[in-house]
XYZ file of C-alpha atoms in Angstrom:
727
model
C -41.092 -2.521 5.175
C -41.639 -2.427 1.430
C -38.212 -3.869 0.706
C -37.095 -7.350 1.609
C -33.331 -7.593 1.870
C -32.167 -11.147 1.318
C -29.663 -12.340 3.852
C -26.480 -13.446 2.188
C -24.945 -16.293 4.133
C -21.239 -16.847 3.734
C -20.575 -19.657 1.268
C -19.388 -22.869 2.893
C -16.281 -24.527 1.537
C -17.491 -27.514 -0.411
C -14.396 -29.601 0.083
C -13.625 -32.234 2.687
C -10.288 -33.046 4.159
C -10.732 -36.633 2.996
C -10.380 -35.510 -0.622
C -7.899 -32.651 -0.843
C -7.552 -30.827 -4.140
C -4.679 -28.838 -5.558
C -4.171 -26.700 -8.623
C -7.556 -27.817 -10.022
C -6.476 -31.472 -10.035
C -7.815 -34.288 -7.911
C -7.061 -37.973 -7.946
C -10.501 -39.576 -8.066
C -11.173 -43.326 -7.974
C -13.345 -44.836 -10.685
C -16.715 -46.511 -10.185
C -15.080 -49.658 -8.833
C -13.088 -47.715 -6.301
C -16.110 -45.587 -5.474
C -18.087 -48.709 -4.742
C -15.511 -49.584 -2.134
C -16.043 -46.202 -0.488
C -18.317 -47.437 2.237
C -21.185 -45.525 3.791
C -23.181 -47.521 6.302
C -25.701 -46.705 9.022
C -23.542 -48.513 11.584
C -19.815 -49.048 11.512
C -18.352 -52.450 10.714
C -17.066 -54.378 13.704
C -13.445 -53.811 12.699
C -14.038 -50.061 12.519
C -16.086 -49.721 15.678
C -13.178 -48.925 17.973
C -11.951 -46.179 15.623
C -15.456 -44.762 15.389
C -15.759 -44.824 19.158
C -12.473 -42.940 19.395
C -13.715 -40.390 16.886
C -16.988 -39.953 18.776
C -15.139 -39.600 22.068
C -12.966 -36.908 20.492
C -16.027 -34.978 19.333
C -17.853 -35.182 22.662
C -14.762 -34.151 24.594
C -14.313 -31.030 22.489
C -17.804 -29.999 21.404
C -20.742 -29.595 23.787
C -23.937 -31.236 22.564
C -27.010 -30.163 24.627
C -28.952 -32.972 26.299
C -32.153 -32.229 24.382
C -30.393 -33.266 21.172
C -30.753 -36.895 22.109
C -31.549 -38.513 18.753
C -28.213 -39.775 17.483
C -27.079 -41.336 14.220
C -23.735 -42.061 12.621
C -22.275 -43.112 9.302
C -18.805 -43.950 8.103
C -17.031 -43.692 4.791
C -13.639 -44.076 3.224
C -11.925 -42.177 0.426
C -8.388 -42.726 -0.812
C -7.638 -44.858 2.230
C -8.688 -42.165 4.716
C -11.718 -42.960 6.850
C -14.299 -40.442 7.919
C -16.978 -40.652 10.585
C -20.138 -38.551 10.485
C -22.166 -37.928 13.639
C -25.593 -36.287 13.871
C -27.556 -35.208 16.949
C -31.198 -34.145 16.561
C -33.779 -32.765 18.973
C -36.833 -35.061 18.791
C -39.093 -32.165 19.784
C -37.733 -29.759 17.168
C -39.818 -30.005 13.997
C -37.385 -27.795 12.078
C -35.019 -30.722 11.684
C -31.961 -28.620 12.493
C -29.207 -30.655 14.076
C -25.635 -30.850 15.191
C -23.525 -32.460 12.488
C -19.825 -33.286 12.896
C -17.388 -35.048 10.585
C -14.117 -36.560 11.772
C -11.602 -37.352 9.028
C -8.459 -39.140 10.069
C -7.327 -37.359 13.201
C -9.166 -34.064 12.658
C -12.652 -32.669 13.042
C -13.094 -31.369 9.494
C -16.712 -30.209 9.502
C -19.118 -28.859 12.097
C -22.657 -27.543 11.821
C -24.813 -26.327 14.698
C -28.640 -26.115 14.609
C -28.394 -22.327 14.309
C -26.077 -22.427 11.291
C -28.894 -21.722 8.828
C -31.270 -19.764 11.070
C -31.025 -16.347 9.528
C -32.378 -13.225 11.102
C -33.948 -10.433 9.084
C -32.949 -7.499 11.284
C -29.864 -5.598 10.269
C -27.527 -4.460 12.976
C -23.986 -3.965 14.220
C -21.748 -6.749 15.488
C -21.057 -6.905 19.215
C -17.344 -7.667 18.760
C -14.458 -6.260 16.747
C -13.060 -8.075 13.742
C -9.937 -8.992 15.675
C -12.064 -10.405 18.510
C -14.037 -12.532 16.035
C -10.808 -13.881 14.521
C -9.391 -14.704 17.971
C -12.644 -16.403 18.987
C -12.661 -18.469 15.794
C -9.061 -19.644 16.133
C -9.493 -20.366 19.848
C -12.459 -22.616 19.016
C -10.506 -24.275 16.177
C -7.568 -25.050 18.467
C -9.999 -26.535 20.997
C -11.512 -28.964 18.509
C -8.199 -29.604 16.659
C -5.292 -28.953 19.052
C -2.710 -30.204 16.534
C -3.469 -27.246 14.252
C -2.266 -24.682 16.773
C 0.793 -22.851 15.555
C 0.128 -23.712 11.904
C -3.005 -21.659 11.286
C -3.527 -18.006 10.450
C -6.819 -16.131 10.084
C -7.462 -13.970 7.037
C -7.294 -10.353 8.187
C -9.721 -9.124 5.494
C -12.834 -9.912 7.550
C -16.002 -8.389 6.141
C -18.859 -7.461 8.415
C -22.281 -7.104 6.840
C -25.282 -5.259 8.153
C -27.656 -7.654 6.409
C -26.225 -10.907 7.775
C -26.237 -12.408 11.252
C -23.099 -14.357 10.375
C -19.425 -13.443 10.363
C -17.238 -15.660 8.205
C -13.596 -16.111 9.212
C -11.286 -17.662 6.619
C -8.174 -19.435 7.837
C -5.239 -21.039 6.093
C -2.199 -23.124 6.853
C 1.353 -21.939 7.310
C 4.521 -23.880 7.953
C 6.959 -21.491 9.528
C 6.226 -18.267 7.716
C 5.371 -19.927 4.394
C 1.851 -20.371 3.063
C 0.626 -23.907 2.384
C -1.766 -23.744 -0.523
C -4.921 -25.850 -0.765
C -5.073 -26.114 3.037
C -7.755 -23.773 4.324
C -11.217 -23.458 5.784
C -13.950 -21.193 7.133
C -15.491 -20.722 10.542
C -18.923 -19.115 10.888
C -19.895 -17.140 13.999
C -23.018 -15.366 15.160
C -22.470 -11.624 14.720
C -24.244 -10.732 17.971
C -23.158 -13.510 20.350
C -19.841 -14.689 18.921
C -21.050 -18.323 19.077
C -19.465 -20.650 16.524
C -22.140 -21.885 14.123
C -20.144 -23.990 11.715
C -16.807 -24.921 10.208
C -15.535 -26.601 7.059
C -11.950 -27.190 6.070
C -9.519 -28.957 3.774
C -6.298 -30.015 5.537
C -3.600 -32.472 4.535
C -2.890 -34.898 7.350
C 0.524 -36.244 8.297
C 2.147 -33.898 5.777
C 5.893 -33.303 5.855
C 7.444 -30.045 4.686
C 10.990 -29.235 3.652
C 12.671 -26.447 5.554
C 12.452 -22.997 3.980
C 15.651 -21.833 5.693
C 17.843 -22.346 2.625
C 15.598 -21.112 -0.179
C 17.034 -18.902 -2.891
C 16.826 -15.160 -2.402
C 14.347 -13.051 -4.365
C 17.254 -11.627 -6.390
C 18.503 -15.105 -7.335
C 15.116 -16.537 -8.322
C 14.179 -13.397 -10.251
C 17.409 -13.681 -12.228
C 16.498 -17.258 -13.174
C 12.952 -16.230 -14.091
C 14.162 -13.291 -16.184
C 16.356 -15.607 -18.293
C 13.503 -18.022 -19.017
C 10.355 -15.946 -19.292
C 9.157 -14.789 -22.701
C 7.256 -11.524 -22.593
C 5.346 -9.987 -25.457
C 3.785 -6.561 -25.986
C 0.154 -6.442 -27.134
C -2.091 -3.642 -28.207
C -5.186 -3.835 -26.007
C -8.203 -1.997 -27.382
C -10.920 -0.791 -25.028
C -14.033 1.333 -25.439
C -15.395 3.826 -22.945
C -19.109 3.215 -23.360
C -20.023 6.555 -21.810
C -17.991 8.567 -24.326
C -17.944 5.848 -27.029
C -14.216 6.548 -27.411
C -11.922 3.686 -28.391
C -8.346 3.710 -27.096
C -5.316 1.471 -27.517
C -2.816 0.619 -24.774
C 0.319 -1.496 -25.056
C 0.572 -4.225 -22.431
C 3.427 -6.635 -21.720
C 2.346 -10.170 -20.809
C 4.326 -13.319 -20.011
C 3.919 -16.033 -22.645
C 5.050 -18.861 -20.374
C 5.109 -19.671 -16.682
C 7.212 -21.813 -14.409
C 7.227 -23.275 -10.939
C 10.653 -23.633 -9.390
C 12.157 -25.732 -6.657
C 12.642 -22.941 -4.142
C 15.934 -24.377 -2.870
C 17.682 -25.178 -6.162
C 16.024 -22.921 -8.734
C 15.413 -25.909 -11.004
C 11.957 -26.553 -12.409
C 9.818 -28.282 -9.790
C 8.812 -31.883 -10.440
C 5.437 -31.374 -8.718
C 3.260 -31.505 -11.835
C 5.155 -34.432 -13.325
C 4.936 -36.309 -10.033
C 1.231 -35.622 -9.896
C 0.706 -37.029 -13.383
C 2.820 -40.059 -12.488
C 0.558 -40.670 -9.481
C -2.463 -40.924 -11.727
C -3.469 -44.379 -12.884
C -5.673 -43.984 -15.939
C -7.067 -47.514 -15.549
C -8.925 -46.255 -12.483
C -10.994 -43.846 -14.508
C -14.201 -44.832 -16.261
C -15.493 -43.100 -19.365
C -19.217 -43.022 -18.691
C -19.852 -40.328 -21.298
C -22.902 -38.108 -21.237
C -26.586 -38.852 -21.526
C -27.858 -37.405 -24.747
C -30.861 -35.106 -24.240
C -34.169 -36.449 -25.411
C -35.392 -35.108 -28.734
C -37.730 -32.174 -28.349
C -41.278 -32.620 -29.438
C -42.214 -30.795 -32.608
C -44.041 -27.556 -32.033
C -47.588 -27.211 -33.240
C -47.602 -25.210 -36.445
C -50.621 -23.359 -37.717
C -51.762 -24.415 -41.130
C -52.000 -21.642 -43.688
C -55.776 -21.888 -43.786
C -55.945 -21.235 -40.036
C -54.316 -17.819 -40.317
C -56.639 -14.944 -40.962
C -55.400 -12.271 -43.290
C -55.483 -8.749 -41.864
C -55.164 -6.260 -44.700
C -53.687 -2.898 -43.788
C -55.519 0.084 -45.240
C -54.985 3.808 -44.832
C -51.536 3.367 -43.259
C -49.133 6.322 -43.479
C -45.391 6.147 -43.048
C -43.258 8.701 -41.251
C -40.261 10.243 -42.969
C -37.954 8.089 -40.851
C -39.846 4.940 -41.855
C -39.629 5.950 -45.504
C -35.887 6.525 -45.207
C -35.303 3.115 -43.633
C -37.407 1.443 -46.316
C -35.374 3.245 -48.982
C -32.162 1.997 -47.347
C -33.401 -1.573 -47.385
C -34.384 -1.305 -51.056
C -30.672 -0.995 -51.897
C -29.872 -4.369 -50.330
C -29.358 -7.587 -52.240
C -32.260 -9.973 -52.679
C -31.802 -13.631 -51.823
C -31.733 -14.590 -55.516
C -29.103 -11.977 -56.373
C -27.052 -12.949 -53.335
C -27.106 -16.627 -54.349
C -25.881 -15.663 -57.812
C -22.921 -13.836 -56.310
C -22.049 -16.694 -53.958
C -22.134 -19.212 -56.819
C -19.385 -17.134 -58.459
C -17.257 -17.103 -55.291
C -13.925 -18.906 -55.677
C -14.034 -20.865 -52.396
C -17.471 -21.075 -50.763
C -18.945 -23.833 -52.923
C -22.570 -22.714 -53.376
C -24.180 -24.486 -56.347
C -27.410 -24.107 -58.254
C -28.812 -27.042 -56.254
C -28.494 -25.195 -52.944
C -31.662 -23.767 -51.473
C -31.632 -20.476 -49.639
C -32.871 -21.881 -46.355
C -32.475 -18.755 -44.198
C -31.821 -15.218 -45.380
C -31.696 -12.270 -42.978
C -30.529 -8.675 -43.211
C -29.642 -6.860 -40.002
C -27.518 -4.007 -38.723
C -23.800 -4.781 -38.528
C -20.731 -2.748 -37.622
C -18.568 -5.187 -39.596
C -20.363 -4.556 -42.895
C -19.295 -1.486 -44.942
C -22.928 -0.606 -45.690
C -23.949 -0.959 -42.056
C -26.110 -3.989 -42.904
C -25.100 -7.640 -43.163
C -26.714 -10.684 -44.746
C -26.768 -13.916 -42.760
C -27.665 -16.761 -45.084
C -27.875 -20.538 -44.890
C -27.556 -22.520 -48.117
C -28.868 -26.056 -47.827
C -29.093 -29.356 -49.716
C -30.652 -32.448 -48.176
C -31.600 -35.390 -50.437
C -30.785 -39.042 -50.865
C -27.626 -38.283 -52.800
C -26.279 -35.216 -51.117
C -26.220 -33.238 -47.897
C -24.700 -29.760 -47.777
C -24.921 -26.890 -45.328
C -23.132 -23.559 -45.823
C -23.452 -20.424 -43.675
C -22.359 -17.089 -45.136
C -22.210 -13.585 -43.631
C -21.698 -10.766 -46.125
C -22.245 -7.056 -46.681
C -25.909 -6.665 -47.602
C -25.308 -4.069 -50.335
C -22.160 -5.271 -52.073
C -22.163 -8.965 -51.218
C -18.572 -8.751 -49.925
C -18.047 -11.875 -47.820
C -17.321 -11.303 -44.127
C -17.199 -14.949 -43.048
C -18.434 -18.391 -44.021
C -18.546 -21.982 -42.797
C -19.011 -24.984 -45.055
C -20.052 -27.977 -42.966
C -20.200 -30.268 -46.003
C -16.579 -30.714 -46.911
C -15.131 -33.678 -45.065
C -11.905 -35.406 -46.051
C -10.070 -38.479 -44.836
C -6.582 -38.220 -46.280
C -3.674 -36.645 -44.433
C -3.210 -32.895 -44.706
C -0.440 -31.518 -46.899
C 0.512 -28.604 -44.635
C 2.614 -26.708 -47.172
C -0.095 -26.869 -49.850
C -2.897 -26.024 -47.406
C -0.939 -23.075 -46.008
C -0.482 -21.643 -49.497
C -4.233 -21.983 -50.164
C -5.047 -20.316 -46.829
C -2.859 -17.284 -47.591
C -4.386 -16.974 -51.050
C -7.920 -17.145 -49.593
C -7.079 -14.574 -46.899
C -5.881 -12.128 -49.555
C -8.937 -12.907 -51.721
C -11.435 -11.984 -48.987
C -9.469 -9.460 -46.954
C -7.054 -7.929 -49.442
C -7.718 -4.406 -48.181
C -6.450 -5.203 -44.665
C -4.287 -8.310 -45.130
C -1.107 -6.220 -45.400
C -1.346 -5.496 -41.670
C -1.459 -9.191 -40.743
C 1.327 -11.715 -40.182
C 1.045 -15.477 -40.363
C 1.203 -17.479 -37.154
C 4.468 -19.503 -37.177
C 2.404 -22.543 -36.169
C 0.697 -22.424 -39.573
C 3.594 -24.370 -41.105
C 4.247 -26.734 -38.183
C 4.208 -30.384 -39.310
C 0.916 -32.235 -38.865
C 1.050 -34.746 -36.021
C 0.059 -38.222 -37.123
C -0.511 -41.167 -34.806
C -1.682 -44.704 -35.334
C -5.249 -43.757 -34.451
C -5.456 -40.175 -35.675
C -4.790 -38.366 -38.940
C -4.915 -34.579 -39.288
C -7.247 -33.807 -42.185
C -7.660 -30.019 -41.798
C -6.109 -27.020 -40.092
C -7.213 -23.543 -39.089
C -4.561 -21.142 -40.360
C -4.210 -17.978 -38.314
C -3.053 -14.494 -39.225
C -2.613 -11.752 -36.618
C -2.690 -7.998 -37.035
C 0.422 -6.009 -36.145
C 0.770 -2.239 -35.770
C 4.194 -0.733 -35.013
C 5.399 -4.347 -35.013
C 3.164 -5.062 -31.974
C 0.345 -7.601 -32.158
C -3.169 -6.184 -31.787
C -5.096 -8.369 -29.378
C -8.286 -9.799 -30.884
C -7.627 -8.669 -34.475
C -7.133 -11.849 -36.471
C -7.995 -13.754 -39.643
C -8.814 -17.469 -39.570
C -8.908 -19.686 -42.663
C -9.614 -23.407 -42.405
C -8.407 -25.675 -45.237
C -8.951 -29.437 -45.516
C -6.761 -32.088 -47.105
C -8.745 -31.886 -50.358
C -7.508 -28.322 -50.711
C -10.934 -26.840 -50.023
C -11.458 -23.767 -47.857
C -14.137 -24.726 -45.325
C -14.361 -21.535 -43.282
C -13.044 -17.991 -43.038
C -13.529 -15.212 -40.490
C -11.819 -12.006 -39.454
C -11.755 -9.220 -36.921
C -10.401 -5.734 -37.551
C -10.815 -2.824 -35.149
C -11.306 0.497 -36.898
C -10.730 4.114 -35.893
C -8.054 3.533 -33.249
C -5.058 5.777 -32.570
C -2.221 3.328 -31.923
C 0.397 6.003 -31.263
C 4.065 5.589 -32.126
C 4.463 2.195 -30.433
C 7.398 3.267 -28.273
C 7.770 0.964 -25.257
C 10.359 -0.026 -22.671
C 12.491 -3.026 -23.646
C 12.225 -6.464 -22.084
C 15.127 -5.982 -19.669
C 13.756 -2.692 -18.384
C 10.223 -4.104 -18.216
C 11.372 -6.983 -16.001
C 13.364 -4.598 -13.790
C 10.227 -2.503 -13.323
C 8.144 -5.626 -12.708
C 10.519 -6.928 -10.034
C 10.370 -3.557 -8.296
C 6.599 -3.943 -7.921
C 6.062 -7.695 -7.496
C 8.081 -10.445 -5.810
C 8.105 -14.128 -6.624
C 5.677 -16.064 -4.416
C 7.136 -18.625 -2.022
C 4.735 -21.349 -0.924
C 4.190 -25.025 -0.311
C 1.989 -26.930 -2.743
C 1.348 -30.538 -3.621
C -1.249 -33.259 -3.799
C -2.468 -36.377 -2.008
C -2.313 -39.804 -3.612
C -4.751 -42.708 -3.459
C -3.520 -43.574 0.011
C -4.122 -39.977 1.161
C -0.397 -39.476 1.568
C 0.478 -35.786 1.056
C 3.297 -35.014 -1.395
C 4.549 -31.513 -0.648
C 6.845 -29.175 -2.566
C 8.456 -25.879 -1.646
C 7.817 -23.648 -4.648
C 8.782 -20.286 -6.114
C 6.567 -18.886 -8.884
C 5.580 -15.527 -10.304
C 1.902 -14.736 -9.936
C 0.108 -13.590 -13.064
C 0.931 -10.052 -14.140
C 0.483 -7.452 -16.851
C 2.660 -4.375 -17.267
C 1.829 -1.191 -19.145
C 4.605 -1.232 -21.751
C 4.792 2.572 -21.882
C 4.708 3.445 -18.168
C 6.150 0.255 -16.701
C 3.354 0.074 -14.115
C 1.385 -3.052 -13.245
C -1.954 -2.797 -15.008
C -5.170 -4.557 -15.956
C -5.887 -6.204 -19.301
C -6.521 -2.822 -20.932
C -3.377 -1.137 -19.662
C -5.083 0.806 -16.889
C -3.339 1.054 -13.487
C -4.417 -1.591 -11.019
C -6.802 -0.337 -8.398
C -6.040 -1.620 -4.943
C -8.971 -3.643 -3.688
C -10.812 -1.818 -0.952
C -10.155 -3.490 2.369
C -12.595 -3.410 5.225
C -9.936 -2.437 7.696
C -10.496 -2.235 11.426
C -9.107 1.313 11.522
C -11.011 4.179 9.978
C -8.616 6.225 7.780
C -10.135 9.635 8.521
C -7.650 11.867 10.307
C -9.910 14.834 11.121
C -12.374 13.224 13.547
C -10.635 13.987 16.861
C -13.024 16.825 17.656
C -16.136 15.109 16.339
C -18.555 13.841 18.987
C -19.699 11.215 16.477
C -16.206 9.806 15.833
C -16.983 6.239 16.952
C -20.236 6.105 14.972
C -18.516 7.302 11.792
C -15.731 4.717 12.284
C -18.234 1.911 12.880
C -20.141 2.719 9.695
C -16.867 2.841 7.780
C -15.970 -0.650 8.970
C -19.227 -1.905 7.481
C -18.436 -0.329 4.142
C -20.896 2.545 4.638
C -18.847 5.476 3.467
C -18.746 8.272 0.923
C -15.023 7.949 0.220
C -11.701 6.561 1.481
C -9.840 9.871 1.619
C -7.937 10.916 4.731
C -10.189 13.923 5.273
C -13.793 13.239 6.248
C -14.699 16.933 6.668
C -17.234 16.334 9.464
C -18.632 19.866 9.422
C -19.138 20.062 5.666
C -22.714 20.117 4.411
C -23.987 16.897 2.845
C -26.111 16.495 -0.289
C -29.140 14.321 -0.898
C -27.073 12.371 -3.432
C -24.548 11.486 -0.747
C -27.216 10.407 1.746
C -28.922 8.354 -0.960
C -25.587 6.647 -1.615
C -25.178 5.817 2.086
C -28.718 4.425 2.298
C -28.113 2.308 -0.776
C -25.072 0.789 0.947
C -27.173 -0.003 4.009
C -29.752 -1.728 1.842
C -27.146 -3.676 -0.142
C -28.230 -2.119 -3.398
C -31.976 -2.456 -2.827
C -32.581 1.147 -1.861
C -34.977 3.065 -4.068
C -33.961 6.680 -4.527
C -36.691 9.059 -3.386
C -38.305 11.356 -5.901
C -36.330 14.450 -5.025
C -38.688 16.763 -6.856
C -41.235 16.050 -4.166
C -39.049 17.957 -1.687
C -40.895 21.083 -2.808
C -43.753 20.161 -0.464
C -43.034 23.237 1.630
C -41.745 25.500 -1.100
C -38.211 24.103 -0.864
C -36.195 24.067 -4.074
C -33.723 21.460 -2.863
C -32.593 18.849 -5.387
C -30.533 15.706 -4.960
C -27.327 17.498 -5.945
C -27.877 20.403 -3.540
C -27.281 20.481 0.183
C -29.786 18.647 2.346
C -31.861 20.274 5.100
C -32.791 18.515 8.325
C -36.465 18.237 7.379
C -35.483 16.647 4.056
C -33.232 14.166 5.871
C -36.214 13.130 8.025
C -38.224 12.589 4.864
C -35.511 10.339 3.376
C -35.612 8.077 6.434
C -39.419 7.870 6.430
C -39.502 6.987 2.733
C -36.899 4.280 3.382
C -39.113 2.857 6.153
C -41.995 2.670 3.717
C -44.028 5.031 5.898
C -44.304 7.891 3.412
C -48.070 7.553 2.987
C -48.616 7.870 6.745
C -46.409 10.944 6.984
C -48.603 12.675 4.416
C -51.765 12.345 6.521
C -53.147 15.680 7.717
C -54.070 16.794 11.242
C -52.911 13.635 13.047
C -49.382 14.610 14.161
C -48.329 16.569 17.225
C -44.920 18.129 16.562
C -42.212 17.035 19.039
C -40.253 20.265 18.468
C -40.942 23.906 19.261
C -39.886 25.198 15.841
C -41.947 22.738 13.776
C -45.642 23.599 13.638
C -48.364 20.961 13.630
C -49.480 22.261 10.251
C -46.053 21.982 8.572
C -45.925 19.873 5.423
C -43.016 18.054 7.042
C -44.458 17.446 10.518
C -45.339 13.823 9.682
C -41.891 13.029 8.379
C -40.133 14.710 11.294
C -42.405 13.083 13.897
C -41.978 9.561 12.492
C -38.205 9.902 12.015
C -37.874 11.283 15.569
C -39.988 8.470 17.034
C -37.830 5.965 15.177
C -34.706 7.442 16.752
C -33.285 8.425 13.372
C -33.222 12.173 14.011
C -33.027 14.271 17.164
C -33.177 17.894 18.196
C -31.259 20.282 20.393
C -31.436 20.601 24.189
C -33.672 23.665 23.905
C -36.347 21.608 22.167
C -35.786 22.901 18.637
C -35.211 20.869 15.483
C -33.982 23.558 13.084
C -35.889 22.066 10.102
C -34.358 24.390 7.506
C -30.802 24.042 8.790
C -28.358 22.190 6.602
C -27.205 18.695 7.556
C -23.483 18.180 8.175
C -21.706 14.991 7.247
C -21.098 13.990 10.848
C -24.748 14.535 11.784
C -25.933 12.506 8.770
C -23.679 9.609 9.859
C -24.933 9.954 13.433
C -28.530 9.692 12.250
C -27.831 6.729 9.960
C -26.051 4.931 12.797
C -29.076 5.388 15.079
C -31.407 4.412 12.252
C -29.648 1.047 11.994
C -29.155 0.640 15.750
C -32.868 1.091 16.484
C -33.807 -1.447 13.832
C -36.431 0.726 12.135
C -34.725 0.239 8.787
C -35.905 -3.371 8.747
């Protein structure tokens, strides 16, 4: 086949139960501790009995075929928890695939079979249901780790793929009915046989959990959260790139977050306890290796470059217009003159114009912006200043002066006054819409080893007394009173509306009606691998459209429920369809036109819809056929019009990569009474029929010009996959 569809194997969890992680934090020993983490080809004498116990556990629970007779083992230790790694290889198997099992503490935490990475290329349907795969996975897990039974739940969003031989089952830990975060794993099974191919997991051992019987009610914890949370409305500006229309939505967002002790409603001590468990002396600061300096590129000498004079060249009207536009722009000399007069930038006569470019810019009033680097580098002085400005007027858009360094402490009040003055100087036409960040006047923090010598002062745009996300002015001032950089953002041509929104109390009421606080266990393990667990309430991240009160995305649009690959097909009008099971099977693999309740099995289908289904089969690699070529037999069908049966056959043949064979003349014998051997479509119909993709009626007719119904198209696609001709 002309297309090669890469098999996407499910990603293995790259964590080991010997080093659990939680909320992106891990206690990691330093180099000294790491050196004590032993890994040896044979276990030490004192460990041998434990290793023998671990090996006995593995062999009693996992069957290793006799031909895998080459055995090796290693041992290691991390945070006081030992692990034992066992490998069995087949001496006669040159592929090197092996059985690999890791035992950590009292659990088998990793398993790999020789077939784990043997991927097949043929697409096809699984031989078991999703529920059966989940049951098989958990049954195997309870066999190898009996102590996990009763505390494990499989993820019900199991995704089957046509282009993978592997089904991945995620599982997680529960204590009672409460989720235990950072305790999870994956089991990989063969899609056709149901055999377990591998497993990886992260699981706290010997963990103790407080009872969840006496936790606060949702009403009580929401009341506590509502009193503490700060929410703020923002204008979110988005652009529809198809219509190029810019719109503004108002979105409420929380400005702080909390984790609560689920039983008392007080702030949980989990994070503080975690920090207390860290010993900074155990960390080494190895730094980073600096990259080697790049070799200088060979540069052509001027004498080596041949001049190529242009003669007899004519310009188009468009070229002349663009040249005329550019003639209005500032030259580098004129631009330098203007910048030398600027109150803050600091360009002097000694500065060279090192780089000077004019390019299109939406920020510049003229539509063109200058990007310029001013540069001094001699024995007495080094200076480097970058300026962006309107190319016609020289109005400064932003600049950075990398020369001005100071050592004395910053006078915040004085620097703040200078920053406001500079902001008005450069952005006076828009500054009235901006408000200063309250942090601008916060006292500078001074420690024994650190002195604040500069600050970036921030100003934010407000419309209808609501902050506009992303529209800001930044001015950096150093302790010498020099402005070292300025920049701004201002979104134009936006209808912000009247700014009317629901108040905070109403917003939280609407939020609580749509989203509950999450109850879960969390925690960490210390250097002795002792789990510290906490029963937590917290509010997951959220955004609320401040006008409608509905949960929304960052731009204020309603949240779309993620499509789930459910076991049950949602179509309610398939009872009388003879292809009901085939349609449902395709749906469960994500091969579908829509998720509506009505499938409309007897409706005619278009080429566009069939192309969409084929693209789903091919995981995005399908190449749409050239629909204009359908006119081979005088047909005027296009991709948006209804598809005939002969055109459906042609789609399948093109997808097989057999189009050139179907076009051959006088070699095909039609398998149907109503398709002549001389038909322009006889090759396509014959090949598609032989492949099992299309069929005819009991009377031996094909009805080539009859329209294809949705149910028949699904029936054909199902057979196309089942017979393997698509691969």
